[in-house]
Coordinates of C-alpha atoms in Angstrom, one line a residue:
Chain B
M20 CA -1.5 20.9 -15.3
N21 CA -4.3 19.7 -13.1
W22 CA -5.9 16.5 -11.8
N23 CA -7.7 15.9 -15.1
T24 CA -4.4 15.5 -16.9
F25 CA -3.1 13.3 -14.1
T26 CA -4.5 10.1 -15.5
W27 CA -2.5 10.4 -18.7
I28 CA 0.7 11.4 -16.9
A29 CA 0.1 8.5 -14.4
I30 CA -0.2 6.0 -17.3
A31 CA 2.9 7.2 -19.0
T32 CA 4.9 7.4 -15.8
S33 CA 3.8 4.0 -14.6
L34 CA 4.7 2.5 -18.0
L35 CA 8.2 4.0 -17.8
W36 CA 8.7 2.7 -14.2
I37 CA 7.4 -0.8 -15.2
V38 CA 9.6 -0.9 -18.3
G39 CA 12.6 0.3 -16.3
A40 CA 11.9 -2.4 -13.7
V41 CA 11.6 -5.2 -16.3
V42 CA 14.8 -4.0 -18.0
S43 CA 16.6 -4.0 -14.6
T44 CA 15.8 -7.7 -14.2
R45 CA 16.9 -8.6 -17.8
S46 CA 19.9 -6.3 -18.4
R47 CA 23.4 -6.7 -17.0
R48 CA 24.1 -3.0 -17.3
R49 CA 22.4 -0.7 -14.9
G50 CA 22.4 2.4 -17.1
P51 CA 19.3 1.6 -19.4
A52 CA 17.0 0.7 -16.4
V53 CA 18.2 3.7 -14.5
A54 CA 17.6 6.0 -17.5
I55 CA 14.1 4.7 -18.2
S56 CA 13.0 4.8 -14.6
L57 CA 14.5 8.2 -14.1
A58 CA 12.6 9.5 -17.2
G59 CA 9.4 8.3 -15.4
S60 CA 10.3 10.1 -12.2
L61 CA 11.2 13.3 -14.1
L62 CA 7.8 13.2 -16.0
F63 CA 6.1 12.7 -12.6
L64 CA 8.1 15.6 -11.1
T65 CA 7.0 17.8 -14.1
F66 CA 3.4 17.0 -13.3
I67 CA 3.9 17.9 -9.6
I68 CA 5.6 21.2 -10.5
G69 CA 2.8 22.0 -13.0
L70 CA 0.2 21.2 -10.4
W71 CA 2.0 23.4 -8.0
M72 CA 1.9 26.3 -10.5
T73 CA -1.8 25.7 -11.3
L74 CA -2.8 25.5 -7.7
G75 CA -0.7 28.5 -6.7
R76 CA 0.4 26.7 -3.6
P77 CA 2.6 23.6 -2.9
P78 CA 0.7 20.4 -3.5
M79 CA 1.3 19.0 -0.1
R80 CA -1.9 19.6 1.8
T81 CA -4.2 16.7 1.1
M82 CA -3.6 13.0 1.5
G83 CA -3.7 12.6 -2.3
E84 CA -1.1 15.3 -2.7
T85 CA 1.3 13.8 -0.2
R86 CA 0.9 10.5 -2.0
L87 CA 2.3 12.2 -5.2
W88 CA 5.5 13.0 -3.3
Y89 CA 5.6 9.5 -1.8
S90 CA 5.4 7.9 -5.3
L91 CA 8.1 10.2 -6.6
F92 CA 10.5 9.7 -3.7
L93 CA 9.8 6.0 -3.7
S94 CA 10.8 5.7 -7.3
L95 CA 13.9 7.9 -6.8
T96 CA 14.9 5.9 -3.7
G97 CA 14.6 2.7 -5.8
I98 CA 16.6 4.1 -8.6
F99 CA 19.3 5.3 -6.1
I100 CA 19.6 1.9 -4.4
Y101 CA 19.7 0.1 -7.8
A102 CA 22.3 2.5 -9.2
R103 CA 24.4 2.3 -6.0
W104 CA 24.1 -1.4 -5.0
G105 CA 22.6 -3.1 -8.1
Y106 CA 19.9 -5.1 -6.4
K107 CA 17.8 -6.5 -9.1
W108 CA 14.6 -6.7 -7.0
I109 CA 14.5 -3.1 -5.9
L110 CA 13.2 -1.5 -9.1
P111 CA 10.4 -4.0 -9.6
F112 CA 9.4 -3.6 -5.9
G113 CA 9.9 0.2 -5.9
A114 CA 8.0 0.6 -9.2
M115 CA 5.2 -1.6 -7.9
M116 CA 4.8 0.5 -4.7
A117 CA 5.0 3.8 -6.6
V118 CA 2.5 2.6 -9.2
M119 CA 0.2 1.4 -6.5
F120 CA 0.1 4.9 -4.9
V121 CA -0.4 6.5 -8.3
C122 CA -3.3 4.1 -8.9
I123 CA -4.9 5.1 -5.5
N124 CA -4.7 8.7 -6.7
V125 CA -6.3 7.9 -10.0
F126 CA -9.1 5.7 -8.6
K127 CA -9.7 7.4 -5.3
P128 CA -8.6 11.0 -5.5
E129 CA -9.1 13.0 -2.4
I130 CA -10.8 16.3 -2.7
H131 CA -8.0 18.6 -3.9
D132 CA -8.4 21.8 -2.1
R133 CA -7.1 25.1 -3.6
A134 CA -7.3 26.8 -0.2
M135 CA -4.5 26.8 2.3
M136 CA -5.2 27.8 5.8
P137 CA -3.1 30.6 7.3
A138 CA -1.0 28.3 9.6
L139 CA 0.2 26.4 6.5
Q140 CA 1.5 29.5 4.9
S141 CA 5.0 29.2 6.2
I142 CA 8.5 28.8 4.8
W143 CA 8.7 25.5 6.8
F144 CA 5.7 23.9 5.0
V145 CA 7.5 22.7 1.9
P146 CA 10.7 21.4 3.5
H147 CA 8.8 19.8 6.4
V148 CA 6.5 17.7 4.2
T149 CA 9.1 17.0 1.6
V150 CA 11.7 15.5 4.0
Y151 CA 9.0 13.5 5.7
M152 CA 7.9 12.0 2.4
F153 CA 11.5 11.2 1.6
A154 CA 11.9 9.6 5.0
Y155 CA 8.7 7.6 4.4
A156 CA 9.9 6.5 1.0
L157 CA 13.3 5.3 2.4
M158 CA 11.6 3.5 5.2
G159 CA 9.2 1.9 2.7
A160 CA 12.1 0.7 0.6
V161 CA 14.0 -0.7 3.6
T162 CA 10.8 -2.5 4.7
L163 CA 10.4 -4.1 1.3
F164 CA 14.1 -5.1 1.4
A165 CA 13.6 -6.6 4.9
I166 CA 10.5 -8.6 3.7
Y167 CA 12.5 -9.8 0.6
L168 CA 15.5 -10.9 2.7
W169 CA 13.2 -12.6 5.3
I170 CA 11.4 -14.6 2.6
R171 CA 14.6 -15.4 0.8
S172 CA 16.4 -16.4 4.0
S173 CA 15.0 -20.0 3.8
R174 CA 16.8 -20.5 0.4
K175 CA 19.8 -18.3 0.7
E176 CA 21.5 -16.9 3.8
V177 CA 21.4 -13.2 4.4
Q178 CA 24.8 -11.6 3.7
P179 CA 26.3 -9.1 6.2
E180 CA 26.5 -6.6 3.3
E181 CA 22.8 -6.9 2.8
M182 CA 22.2 -6.1 6.5
Q183 CA 24.5 -3.2 6.1
V184 CA 22.3 -1.9 3.3
C185 CA 19.3 -2.2 5.6
D186 CA 21.2 -0.3 8.4
A187 CA 22.4 2.4 6.0
L188 CA 18.8 3.0 4.7
V189 CA 17.4 3.2 8.2
R190 CA 20.1 5.7 9.2
M191 CA 19.3 7.8 6.1
G192 CA 15.6 7.5 6.7
W193 CA 16.0 8.3 10.4
G194 CA 18.0 11.4 9.4
F195 CA 15.2 12.6 7.2
L196 CA 12.6 11.8 9.9
T197 CA 14.7 13.9 12.3
L198 CA 14.9 16.8 9.9
G199 CA 11.1 16.7 9.4
M200 CA 10.5 16.6 13.1
V201 CA 12.9 19.4 13.9
M202 CA 11.5 21.6 11.1
G203 CA 8.0 20.8 12.4
A204 CA 9.1 21.9 15.9
L205 CA 10.6 25.2 14.7
W206 CA 7.5 25.9 12.6
A207 CA 5.1 25.1 15.4
K208 CA 7.0 27.5 17.7
Q209 CA 6.6 30.2 15.0
A210 CA 2.9 29.5 14.4
W211 CA 1.6 28.6 17.9
G212 CA 4.3 29.5 20.4
D213 CA 5.0 25.9 21.3
Y214 CA 7.6 23.7 19.7
W215 CA 6.0 20.5 21.0
A216 CA 2.4 20.2 22.0
W217 CA 1.8 16.4 22.1
D218 CA -0.7 16.6 19.3
P219 CA -1.6 13.0 18.3
K220 CA 0.3 13.4 15.0
E221 CA 3.3 14.6 17.0
T222 CA 3.0 11.8 19.5
W223 CA 3.0 9.2 16.6
A224 CA 5.9 11.0 14.9
A225 CA 7.8 10.6 18.2
I226 CA 6.8 6.9 18.4
T227 CA 8.0 6.3 14.9
W228 CA 11.2 8.1 15.5
V229 CA 11.9 6.2 18.8
G230 CA 11.0 2.9 17.1
Y231 CA 13.7 3.4 14.4
L232 CA 16.1 4.7 17.0
L233 CA 15.5 1.4 18.9
Y234 CA 16.3 -0.5 15.8
M235 CA 19.6 1.4 15.4
H236 CA 20.6 0.7 19.0
L237 CA 19.5 -2.9 19.0
R238 CA 21.0 -4.0 15.7
P239 CA 24.7 -4.4 16.8
R240 CA 23.4 -6.8 19.5
L241 CA 21.0 -8.8 17.3
K242 CA 22.3 -12.1 16.2
D243 CA 19.1 -13.2 14.6
N244 CA 18.4 -11.2 11.5
R245 CA 14.7 -12.2 11.6
K246 CA 14.2 -10.1 14.7
A247 CA 15.7 -7.1 12.9
F248 CA 13.3 -7.7 10.0
G249 CA 10.4 -8.1 12.4
L250 CA 11.3 -4.8 14.1
L251 CA 11.7 -3.0 10.8
I252 CA 8.2 -4.1 9.8
F253 CA 6.8 -3.1 13.2
C254 CA 8.4 0.3 12.8
F255 CA 6.9 0.7 9.4
I256 CA 3.4 -0.1 10.9
L257 CA 4.1 2.7 13.4
L258 CA 5.0 5.0 10.5
Q259 CA 1.7 4.2 8.8
M260 CA -0.1 5.1 12.0
C261 CA 1.7 8.4 12.0
W262 CA 1.1 9.1 8.3
W263 CA -2.6 8.3 8.0
G264 CA -3.7 5.8 10.7
V265 CA -3.9 8.6 13.2
N266 CA -6.8 10.2 11.2
Y267 CA -8.9 7.1 12.0
L268 CA -7.6 6.4 15.5
P269 CA -10.5 6.8 18.0
A270 CA -8.0 8.1 20.6
A271 CA -7.1 11.0 18.3
Q272 CA -10.5 12.0 17.0
D273 CA -11.0 15.8 17.1
L274 CA -7.8 16.3 19.0
S275 CA -5.3 16.7 16.1
I276 CA -4.5 19.9 14.3
H277 CA -2.9 17.8 11.5
T278 CA -6.1 16.9 9.8
Y279 CA -6.2 16.4 6.1
Chain J
M2 CA 9.1 24.2 39.7
T3 CA 10.0 27.7 38.5
Y4 CA 13.1 29.8 38.1
P5 CA 15.6 30.0 39.9
W6 CA 15.0 26.4 41.2
S7 CA 14.5 25.0 37.8
L8 CA 17.8 26.2 36.6
I9 CA 19.7 25.3 39.8
L10 CA 18.2 21.8 39.8
C11 CA 19.0 21.3 36.1
L12 CA 22.6 22.4 36.5
L13 CA 22.9 20.2 39.6
F14 CA 21.5 17.3 37.6
V15 CA 24.0 17.8 34.8
Y16 CA 26.9 18.3 37.3
L17 CA 25.9 15.2 39.2
L18 CA 26.0 13.1 36.0
I19 CA 29.4 14.6 35.0
V20 CA 30.8 13.7 38.4
I21 CA 29.4 10.2 38.3
Y22 CA 30.9 9.7 34.8
L23 CA 34.3 11.1 35.8
F24 CA 34.7 9.4 39.2
A25 CA 32.7 6.2 38.8
G26 CA 33.8 5.7 35.2
K27 CA 33.4 2.2 33.8
R28 CA 31.7 0.9 37.0
V29 CA 28.6 2.8 36.0
S30 CA 28.8 2.2 32.3
F31 CA 25.9 -0.3 32.7
L32 CA 23.8 2.9 33.1
Y33 CA 24.4 4.1 29.6
D34 CA 25.9 1.3 27.5
G35 CA 24.2 -0.2 24.4
K36 CA 22.2 -2.6 26.4
A37 CA 20.9 0.1 28.8
S38 CA 20.1 2.4 25.8
T39 CA 17.9 -0.3 24.1
V40 CA 16.1 -1.0 27.4
A41 CA 15.5 2.7 27.9
L42 CA 14.3 3.3 24.3
A43 CA 12.0 0.3 24.6
I44 CA 10.5 1.7 27.9
V45 CA 10.1 5.2 26.3
L46 CA 8.5 3.5 23.2
V47 CA 6.0 1.6 25.4
F48 CA 5.0 4.9 27.2
L49 CA 4.7 6.7 23.9
L50 CA 2.5 4.0 22.5
I51 CA 0.2 4.3 25.5
F52 CA 0.3 8.0 25.0
G53 CA -0.7 7.6 21.4
L54 CA -3.3 4.9 21.9
V55 CA -5.1 6.2 25.0
R56 CA -7.4 9.2 24.4
Q57 CA -5.8 12.2 26.1
D58 CA -9.0 13.8 27.5
G59 CA -7.8 14.0 31.1
R60 CA -10.6 11.8 32.4
P61 CA -9.7 10.3 35.8
D62 CA -11.9 7.1 35.5
G63 CA -10.9 3.7 34.3
L64 CA -7.5 2.0 34.5
W65 CA -5.7 4.6 32.3
G66 CA -7.3 7.5 34.1
A67 CA -6.4 6.1 37.5
L68 CA -2.8 5.8 36.4
G69 CA -2.9 9.4 35.1
F70 CA -2.2 8.2 31.5
T71 CA -5.2 10.1 30.1
D72 CA -3.1 13.2 30.6
M73 CA 0.3 11.8 29.8
A74 CA 1.8 15.2 29.1
G75 CA 1.1 16.1 32.7
S76 CA 1.8 12.7 34.2
P77 CA 4.7 12.7 36.8
V78 CA 5.4 9.1 35.8
F79 CA 6.0 10.0 32.2
A80 CA 8.1 13.0 33.3
A81 CA 10.2 10.7 35.4
V82 CA 10.6 8.3 32.5
L83 CA 11.7 11.2 30.3
L84 CA 14.1 12.5 33.0
C85 CA 15.7 9.1 33.3
F86 CA 16.0 8.9 29.6
A87 CA 17.5 12.4 29.4
G88 CA 20.0 11.4 32.1
M89 CA 21.0 8.3 30.3
T90 CA 21.3 10.2 27.0
L91 CA 23.4 12.9 28.8
L92 CA 25.8 10.3 30.2
R93 CA 26.2 8.9 26.7
A94 CA 26.7 12.4 25.4
I95 CA 29.4 13.1 28.0
E96 CA 31.1 9.9 27.0
N97 CA 30.9 10.9 23.3
I98 CA 32.5 14.3 24.2
H99 CA 35.1 12.6 26.3
H100 CA 36.1 10.2 23.5
F101 CA 35.2 12.6 20.6
S102 CA 35.7 11.2 17.1
L103 CA 34.8 13.2 14.0
R104 CA 33.6 10.1 12.2
R105 CA 31.0 9.5 14.9
F106 CA 29.9 13.2 15.2
P107 CA 26.3 12.5 14.0
M108 CA 25.9 10.1 16.9
A109 CA 27.6 12.4 19.4
F110 CA 25.5 15.4 18.2
S111 CA 22.3 13.4 18.4
H112 CA 23.0 12.4 22.1
I113 CA 24.0 16.0 23.1
A114 CA 21.1 17.6 21.2
L115 CA 18.5 15.1 22.6
S116 CA 19.7 15.5 26.2
V117 CA 19.7 19.3 25.9
I118 CA 16.1 19.3 24.4
L119 CA 14.8 16.8 27.0
L120 CA 16.5 18.5 30.0
A121 CA 15.2 21.9 28.9
G122 CA 11.8 20.4 28.3
V123 CA 11.5 18.7 31.7
F124 CA 13.2 21.4 33.9
G125 CA 11.9 24.4 31.9
K126 CA 8.2 23.3 31.9
G127 CA 7.3 25.3 35.0
D128 CA 8.9 28.5 33.7
K129 CA 6.8 28.6 30.6
Q130 CA 3.9 31.0 30.5
Y131 CA 1.2 30.5 27.9
L132 CA -1.5 33.1 28.3
T133 CA -4.4 33.8 26.0
A134 CA -5.6 37.4 25.7
T135 CA -9.0 38.2 24.2
V136 CA -9.0 41.7 23.0
Q137 CA -11.9 43.8 21.6
E138 CA -11.2 46.4 18.9
G139 CA -10.6 49.8 20.4
E140 CA -9.8 48.3 23.8
R141 CA -6.7 47.5 25.8
V142 CA -6.1 44.5 28.2
G143 CA -3.4 44.0 30.8
M144 CA -4.5 40.5 31.8
A145 CA -4.7 37.2 30.0
A146 CA -6.0 33.7 30.8
D147 CA -3.8 30.8 31.6
E148 CA -4.5 27.2 30.7
T149 CA -7.0 26.9 33.6
G150 CA -8.8 30.1 32.6
K151 CA -7.4 32.1 35.5
Q152 CA -6.5 35.7 34.6
R153 CA -2.9 36.6 35.0
P154 CA -1.2 40.0 34.6
L155 CA 0.8 40.8 31.5
P156 CA 4.0 43.0 31.8
F157 CA 2.5 45.3 29.1
Q158 CA -0.9 46.4 27.9
L159 CA -2.2 45.0 24.7
G160 CA -4.6 47.0 22.6
L161 CA -6.4 46.0 19.4
K162 CA -6.7 48.8 16.8
D163 CA -8.2 46.7 14.1
F164 CA -8.8 43.1 13.2
S165 CA -9.1 42.3 9.5
M166 CA -9.4 39.1 7.4
E167 CA -8.9 38.1 3.8
E168 CA -11.0 35.2 2.6
Y169 CA -10.9 32.7 -0.2
S170 CA -13.7 32.7 -2.8
P171 CA -16.9 31.1 -1.6
R172 CA -17.9 27.6 -2.7
L173 CA -21.1 25.8 -3.5
M174 CA -21.4 22.3 -2.2
L175 CA -23.9 19.5 -1.9
A176 CA -25.0 18.5 1.6
N177 CA -27.1 15.7 3.0
A178 CA -30.5 17.4 3.5
S179 CA -31.3 15.7 6.8
T180 CA -27.9 15.6 8.5
G181 CA -26.3 18.6 6.9
A182 CA -23.1 16.6 6.3
R183 CA -21.3 18.1 3.3
I184 CA -20.6 15.8 0.3
P185 CA -17.1 16.0 -1.2
G186 CA -16.8 18.2 -4.3
Y187 CA -17.3 21.9 -4.7
L188 CA -17.6 24.7 -7.2
T189 CA -15.6 27.9 -6.5
L190 CA -17.7 31.0 -7.1
T191 CA -16.0 34.0 -8.7
E192 CA -17.3 37.0 -10.6
D193 CA -16.9 35.2 -13.9
F194 CA -18.3 31.8 -12.8
T195 CA -21.4 30.7 -14.7
S196 CA -22.0 27.0 -14.5
G197 CA -20.7 23.7 -13.3
T198 CA -21.6 20.2 -12.1
L199 CA -22.0 18.9 -8.6
G200 CA -22.9 15.2 -8.3
D201 CA -26.0 14.7 -10.5
W202 CA -26.8 18.4 -10.7
E203 CA -26.0 21.0 -13.3
I204 CA -25.6 24.2 -11.4
T205 CA -26.0 27.6 -13.1
V206 CA -25.3 30.8 -11.2
E207 CA -27.7 33.5 -12.3
E208 CA -26.5 36.2 -10.0
F209 CA -23.5 36.3 -7.6
L210 CA -23.2 38.8 -4.8
P211 CA -19.8 38.8 -3.0
M212 CA -21.3 41.0 -0.3
A213 CA -24.9 40.4 0.4
G214 CA -27.6 40.6 3.0
R215 CA -31.4 40.5 3.2
L216 CA -34.1 42.3 5.0
A217 CA -35.9 40.6 7.8
D218 CA -39.2 40.0 5.8
S219 CA -37.4 38.9 2.6
L220 CA -35.9 35.6 1.4
D221 CA -34.1 37.4 -1.4
Y222 CA -30.6 38.7 -1.1
Q223 CA -29.4 42.1 -2.2
P224 CA -25.9 43.7 -2.5
M225 CA -25.0 45.2 0.9
Q226 CA -21.8 46.9 2.2
H227 CA -22.9 46.3 5.8
V228 CA -21.6 44.5 8.9
G229 CA -22.6 40.9 8.6
A230 CA -22.6 40.8 4.8
E231 CA -21.6 37.5 3.4
P232 CA -21.6 36.1 -0.2
A233 CA -24.8 34.8 -1.8
A234 CA -25.8 33.5 -5.2
L235 CA -29.1 33.0 -7.1
V236 CA -28.7 29.5 -8.4
S237 CA -30.7 27.2 -10.7
A238 CA -30.0 23.5 -10.5
V239 CA -31.1 20.8 -13.0
H240 CA -30.9 17.1 -12.3
R241 CA -29.1 15.4 -15.1
T242 CA -31.3 12.3 -15.3
T243 CA -34.7 13.3 -14.0
G244 CA -34.6 16.8 -15.3
K245 CA -35.9 18.2 -12.1
R246 CA -35.3 22.0 -11.9
V247 CA -34.8 24.0 -8.7
K248 CA -34.1 27.7 -8.4
G249 CA -33.3 29.8 -5.4
W250 CA -30.8 31.7 -3.2
V251 CA -27.9 30.1 -1.5
G252 CA -26.1 32.2 1.1
A253 CA -23.2 31.8 3.4
D254 CA -23.9 31.8 7.1
S255 CA -24.0 35.4 8.5
F256 CA -24.3 36.2 12.2
L257 CA -26.8 38.9 11.2
F258 CA -28.7 37.5 8.2
G259 CA -28.5 33.8 8.8
K260 CA -27.9 31.4 5.9
A261 CA -29.8 30.2 2.8
V262 CA -29.8 26.6 1.8
L263 CA -31.5 25.4 -1.4
P264 CA -33.2 22.0 -1.0
L265 CA -32.8 20.1 -4.2
D266 CA -34.7 16.9 -3.4
G267 CA -35.5 15.0 -0.3
E268 CA -31.9 13.8 0.1
Q269 CA -29.7 16.7 -1.0
A270 CA -29.4 20.4 -0.6
L271 CA -27.1 23.0 -2.1
V272 CA -25.1 25.0 0.5
M273 CA -22.5 27.7 0.6
P274 CA -20.1 27.2 3.5
R275 CA -18.7 30.4 5.0
P276 CA -15.6 31.3 3.0
M277 CA -12.3 30.0 4.4
A278 CA -9.9 32.5 6.0
K279 CA -6.9 33.1 3.8
S280 CA -5.2 35.3 6.3
Y281 CA -6.1 37.4 9.3
L282 CA -4.3 40.3 10.9
S283 CA -4.4 42.1 14.2
E284 CA -3.2 45.7 14.2
V285 CA -2.1 46.0 17.8
E286 CA -0.5 48.6 20.1
I287 CA 1.7 47.6 23.0
V288 CA 1.9 50.0 26.0
L289 CA 5.1 49.2 27.9
P290 CA 5.5 49.8 31.6
N291 CA 7.6 52.9 30.9
G292 CA 4.6 54.4 29.0
K293 CA 6.1 53.9 25.5
V294 CA 3.5 52.9 22.9
R295 CA 4.5 50.6 20.1
S296 CA 2.3 49.7 17.1
A297 CA 2.7 46.5 15.1
D298 CA 0.8 43.9 13.0
I299 CA 0.5 40.3 14.0
T300 CA -0.5 37.5 11.7
V301 CA -0.3 33.7 11.9
N302 CA 3.3 32.5 11.6
H303 CA 4.5 36.1 12.2
P304 CA 4.5 36.6 16.0
L305 CA 5.5 39.9 17.6
S306 CA 8.4 40.0 20.1
V307 CA 8.0 42.2 23.2
G308 CA 11.0 41.8 25.5
S309 CA 11.0 38.2 26.6
W310 CA 7.4 37.7 25.4
K311 CA 6.1 36.7 22.0
I312 CA 2.6 37.5 20.9
Y313 CA 0.9 35.1 18.5
Q314 CA -2.2 35.5 16.4
S315 CA -4.3 32.6 17.6
A316 CA -8.0 33.0 16.7
Y317 CA -11.0 35.4 16.5
D318 CA -14.7 35.3 17.0
M319 CA -15.5 32.4 14.8
S320 CA -19.3 33.1 14.9
K321 CA -18.7 36.4 13.1
G322 CA -15.9 35.4 10.8
R323 CA -14.6 38.3 8.9
W324 CA -16.7 40.7 10.9
S325 CA -15.1 39.7 14.1
T326 CA -14.2 42.7 16.3
V327 CA -12.3 40.4 18.6
S328 CA -8.9 39.0 18.3
I329 CA -7.5 36.1 20.4
L330 CA -3.8 36.5 20.9
D331 CA -1.5 34.1 22.7
C332 CA 1.2 35.7 24.8
V333 CA 4.0 33.3 25.4
R334 CA 7.1 33.5 27.6
D335 CA 9.4 30.6 27.2
P336 CA 12.8 31.4 28.7
W337 CA 14.2 27.9 28.0
Y338 CA 13.4 28.1 24.3
G339 CA 16.9 29.5 23.5
V340 CA 18.4 26.3 25.0
V341 CA 15.9 24.1 23.1
Q342 CA 16.6 25.9 19.9
V343 CA 20.4 25.1 20.2
G344 CA 19.4 21.5 20.8
L345 CA 17.0 21.5 17.8
W346 CA 19.6 23.0 15.4
M347 CA 22.2 20.6 16.7
L348 CA 19.8 17.7 16.1
M349 CA 19.4 19.0 12.5
L350 CA 23.1 18.9 12.0
A351 CA 23.3 15.4 13.5
A352 CA 20.5 14.3 11.1
L353 CA 22.3 15.8 8.1
G354 CA 25.5 14.0 9.2
M355 CA 23.5 10.8 9.6
I356 CA 22.2 11.1 6.0
M357 CA 25.6 12.0 4.5
F358 CA 27.5 9.2 6.3
A359 CA 24.7 6.6 6.3
G360 CA 26.9 4.2 4.4
G361 CA 30.0 4.8 6.5
I362 CA 30.0 1.5 8.3
K363 CA 29.7 -0.4 5.0
K364 CA 32.8 1.3 3.7
K365 CA 34.7 0.5 6.8
A366 CA 33.7 -3.2 6.6
E367 CA 35.0 -3.3 3.0

């Protein structure tokens, strides 16, 4: 399994996700849509595992590789939310996002490097990146939900239960962000002797983490839901800065060890 | 601020906050209630945003430089903000402990963990020693440089018996002929590699030498088991549309033999970057003050513990690569790390709790 087979897997996976999303909007039962979407995710996971075996290292090093995990977790998060709460919009949105990231990998593949520098050869590498990608996927899903609710609010009032879904997803995402950050700290101590060195990526990870923490503390006092949605979108922009924006930030050029 | 003052002040700070909480009670709840928390988080967020957006090069000029924000990690203002934030989090943690509820343990653990990490970070900063030792093969050092470059004594002698490196297979890449900038895409050279495509060029390797060098008066490489030997390949390249054919040696940069670049046309050249390090290892010996000698291997991610110190494999002589006879080892003493570690694992537990009980409030509302 390598990047040459990716295009075919991408087409099959995207079709399954899209069909699953369409079925979710048409069918009253959740089972069929969940099964079809899950089949897409499992196919995608099979590709990732195959790529892992071909490369001889976890496919988590390059931007393109982290996008694979993001697509996978985004689809799984969408399926989970749909199966749990039954929102009809989540699978189409989740599938759209996941397919978009798959398309970026098809049309603009980053150079996929076989080599892995010594610092990355650690037991922390896989869990650190995986939980971060899961957190990003959850935060992506909650941002989509917030945008949807915000747009819809002119027609239909936002229900308290819907805000609770937002809050639950943020708490879950923040939990994963925390796990990723703590694992990164424990790893950094093992590799460089310092658990926190204010590397630009670390600073932006802290910014994102504090941003969502602010949301969690502010929410009980926010009467206007639109402010909550605004803050969620702002936090997601911070998250994007942390994920890839920092690579292009003039203030961080040549200063980060997290370059990929 | 160093030990014992750091510890005394930290304990006094914690004690003071406990006393304030116990005796002033609700009269000071405005210091740590929900409103105060959001204000504090917003202030920390603003400072972190400045930290993230202003280049941290320590330059003293300009507005940010004058405010000390070009070295935010060393800024007393930022330290004060973090200390206030730590104090507030600690007050919240004390309240959580006072009114402990299992249902809210993720929140309580987060507050306790965060205050422990922040307090240990702020008060323990001065006690941390981060020294860099540059050791030659066959030599021992008893001093290492601090962050300012000043040599400081180590409580042991550090000797380097051998430095060795394992490398990945070399690669062929295209590069811009005038700027030298490498163009994405590469071919990995192994013993059984014969041909491949890079950009518009069909590349055929006619001879591959994993260890090669060349004599001063020759452009041709030959196999060489010698210090400074690097991989080289005799390559022919054919342009897919024009049919232009170029043949010659391409060699990785050696500190002894230089490098060989094959110009293809006016715009592009074929280059072989020096192979990437897969792993590197320092075989060291530690001479303790009591005269005992201890031998050990240090690699990246596998530091060596010597008493309260840890020795990390940091770098080597990059100009010589695998032939480096120098190892750069970081010697770190961080007496507060044990405390930080407790905080970190506690935060991990809190995060797990947060994930598991993320929907808890919804259930309650139902």
